[in-house]
Amino acid sequence: MEDVKQVNDAVQSASAVLSQTTTPFVDAFKKYFTLPFFFKLIGTILIVLIFWGIYKILVKSLSNVKSKKIKKQTIQRINRGLKYLFYIISVMYVLNFFGVNLSAIWGAAGIAGIAIGFAAQTSVSNIISGLFVTGEKALKIGDFISVDGVTGTVDAIDLISVKIHTVDNEMIRIPNSTIINTNLKNSSFFKCRRMNIHVSVSYDTDLKKALEAIKKAPDLCPTVLKEPFPQFWYEGFGDSGVNLALGIWFHGEDYYTVRNEAFIAVKKVFDDAAIEIPYNKLDVNVTGMLSSSPKKIRKKSRKQDTNQEYPQTPTHMDTDDDPEIRDDLSY
């Protein structure tokens, strides 16, 4: 009986300790997790889902808009702005639901923003430069640009950097401050551009004939534009011939096609007109021949060497002390 009594006492004491421990949690649960609270929580979740649905509908609608009406970089900026707006509204609504004082958060965010601004001056500089890049409209998505020795096609124009891919399909990230502080070359800014082809002709060539021949080259290139009209000129006297230049206009997307067509056409018109394109030549003159070939001489010398016998030097002997051995070794 005494053992049963001790067990009952232990169970009662454990129950008392457990009730003391769980009572605050139960009271808090009963206080906050009431039936109105659950309805309010469900309503908040539904509103956030509605925000999410509106955001997705707007993004899908923008993606279906034709690029002729709205530029690609404008669509990207609107999508990014909608995304940030959705996150901000959702977070603020949830915080307000839990009774968080938003004014205090805005004050703390202002102080934190000042501290972060001093700590991240480079990022702030890139953000400000990004505003200038966006407002200046010197480049857009799809343009072929060159910045600070880097060349490629623009894929994205962000607030901090511009992302491009090279002709080797490598992604390169260019900070916006670099674009603002260095020279930017945009090969796609205008609808058409000019390519200059340089070629030389021999000094023996009739220059008028050469100029008339090179004028026929653009007619053999289907992708060369008729307007603006191709240009031809003498460029100067070179080391091996007279230098001529051909300037042809084309659309930017036809760069490699035009380049290949132009070189083939220039070579063809010069061949048809029997005009020589000078190139380096090497003349070799042999002034004399040896009576016997070096190979035979080497064979004879090897034969003589194999017939000679040299005295063997004893091991562990100081040859400097024996003049006869020193003379044999110096043979």
PDB file of N, CA, C and O in Angstrom, residues 47-48 51 84-95:
ATOM      1  N   ILE A  47      -6.432  37.382 -48.889  1.00  0.00           N
ATOM      2  CA  ILE A  47      -6.078  38.661 -49.513  1.00  0.00           C
ATOM      3  C   ILE A  47      -4.694  38.593 -50.149  1.00  0.00           C
ATOM      4  O   ILE A  47      -4.466  39.097 -51.257  1.00  0.00           O
ATOM      5  N   VAL A  48      -3.736  37.933 -49.456  1.00  0.00           N
ATOM      6  CA  VAL A  48      -2.394  37.777 -50.018  1.00  0.00           C
ATOM      7  C   VAL A  48      -2.455  36.949 -51.302  1.00  0.00           C
ATOM      8  O   VAL A  48      -1.777  37.257 -52.301  1.00  0.00           O
ATOM      9  N   PHE A  51      -3.690  39.163 -54.017  1.00  0.00           N
ATOM     10  CA  PHE A  51      -2.580  40.003 -54.507  1.00  0.00           C
ATOM     11  C   PHE A  51      -1.685  39.212 -55.455  1.00  0.00           C
ATOM     12  O   PHE A  51      -1.260  39.706 -56.503  1.00  0.00           O
ATOM     13  N   TYR A  84       8.376  43.848 -56.778  1.00  0.00           N
ATOM     14  CA  TYR A  84       8.733  44.519 -55.524  1.00  0.00           C
ATOM     15  C   TYR A  84       7.486  45.077 -54.829  1.00  0.00           C
ATOM     16  O   TYR A  84       7.366  45.012 -53.589  1.00  0.00           O
ATOM     17  N   LEU A  85       6.557  45.628 -55.614  1.00  0.00           N
ATOM     18  CA  LEU A  85       5.341  46.183 -55.026  1.00  0.00           C
ATOM     19  C   LEU A  85       4.509  45.094 -54.356  1.00  0.00           C
ATOM     20  O   LEU A  85       3.961  45.299 -53.256  1.00  0.00           O
ATOM     21  N   PHE A  86       4.430  43.925 -54.977  1.00  0.00           N
ATOM     22  CA  PHE A  86       3.676  42.815 -54.380  1.00  0.00           C
ATOM     23  C   PHE A  86       4.294  42.397 -53.048  1.00  0.00           C
ATOM     24  O   PHE A  86       3.580  42.200 -52.054  1.00  0.00           O
ATOM     25  N   TYR A  87       5.633  42.274 -53.017  1.00  0.00           N
ATOM     26  CA  TYR A  87       6.298  41.859 -51.773  1.00  0.00           C
ATOM     27  C   TYR A  87       6.103  42.900 -50.670  1.00  0.00           C
ATOM     28  O   TYR A  87       5.837  42.556 -49.506  1.00  0.00           O
ATOM     29  N   ILE A  88       6.232  44.171 -51.021  1.00  0.00           N
ATOM     30  CA  ILE A  88       6.111  45.219 -50.008  1.00  0.00           C
ATOM     31  C   ILE A  88       4.697  45.254 -49.435  1.00  0.00           C
ATOM     32  O   ILE A  88       4.501  45.304 -48.206  1.00  0.00           O
ATOM     33  N   ILE A  89       3.698  45.223 -50.311  1.00  0.00           N
ATOM     34  CA  ILE A  89       2.307  45.270 -49.833  1.00  0.00           C
ATOM     35  C   ILE A  89       1.972  44.045 -48.990  1.00  0.00           C
ATOM     36  O   ILE A  89       1.319  44.154 -47.936  1.00  0.00           O
ATOM     37  N   SER A  90       2.440  42.876 -49.427  1.00  0.00           N
ATOM     38  CA  SER A  90       2.144  41.643 -48.673  1.00  0.00           C
ATOM     39  C   SER A  90       2.779  41.678 -47.288  1.00  0.00           C
ATOM     40  O   SER A  90       2.127  41.346 -46.282  1.00  0.00           O
ATOM     41  N   VAL A  91       4.049  42.093 -47.208  1.00  0.00           N
ATOM     42  CA  VAL A  91       4.733  42.139 -45.913  1.00  0.00           C
ATOM     43  C   VAL A  91       4.078  43.160 -44.990  1.00  0.00           C
ATOM     44  O   VAL A  91       3.851  42.896 -43.793  1.00  0.00           O
ATOM     45  N   MET A  92       3.765  44.333 -45.524  1.00  0.00           N
ATOM     46  CA  MET A  92       3.125  45.365 -44.692  1.00  0.00           C
ATOM     47  C   MET A  92       1.753  44.906 -44.199  1.00  0.00           C
ATOM     48  O   MET A  92       1.376  45.162 -43.044  1.00  0.00           O
ATOM     49  N   TYR A  93       1.006  44.244 -45.051  1.00  0.00           N
ATOM     50  CA  TYR A  93      -0.324  43.778 -44.633  1.00  0.00           C
ATOM     51  C   TYR A  93      -0.215  42.725 -43.536  1.00  0.00           C
ATOM     52  O   TYR A  93      -0.989  42.751 -42.560  1.00  0.00           O
ATOM     53  N   VAL A  94       0.730  41.796 -43.668  1.00  0.00           N
ATOM     54  CA  VAL A  94       0.896  40.754 -42.648  1.00  0.00           C
ATOM     55  C   VAL A  94       1.371  41.360 -41.330  1.00  0.00           C
ATOM     56  O   VAL A  94       0.892  40.985 -40.242  1.00  0.00           O
ATOM     57  N   LEU A  95       2.314  42.304 -41.406  1.00  0.00           N
ATOM     58  CA  LEU A  95       2.790  42.954 -40.179  1.00  0.00           C
ATOM     59  C   LEU A  95       1.670  43.727 -39.496  1.00  0.00           C
ATOM     60  O   LEU A  95       1.553  43.726 -38.265  1.00  0.00           O
TER      61      LEU A  95
END
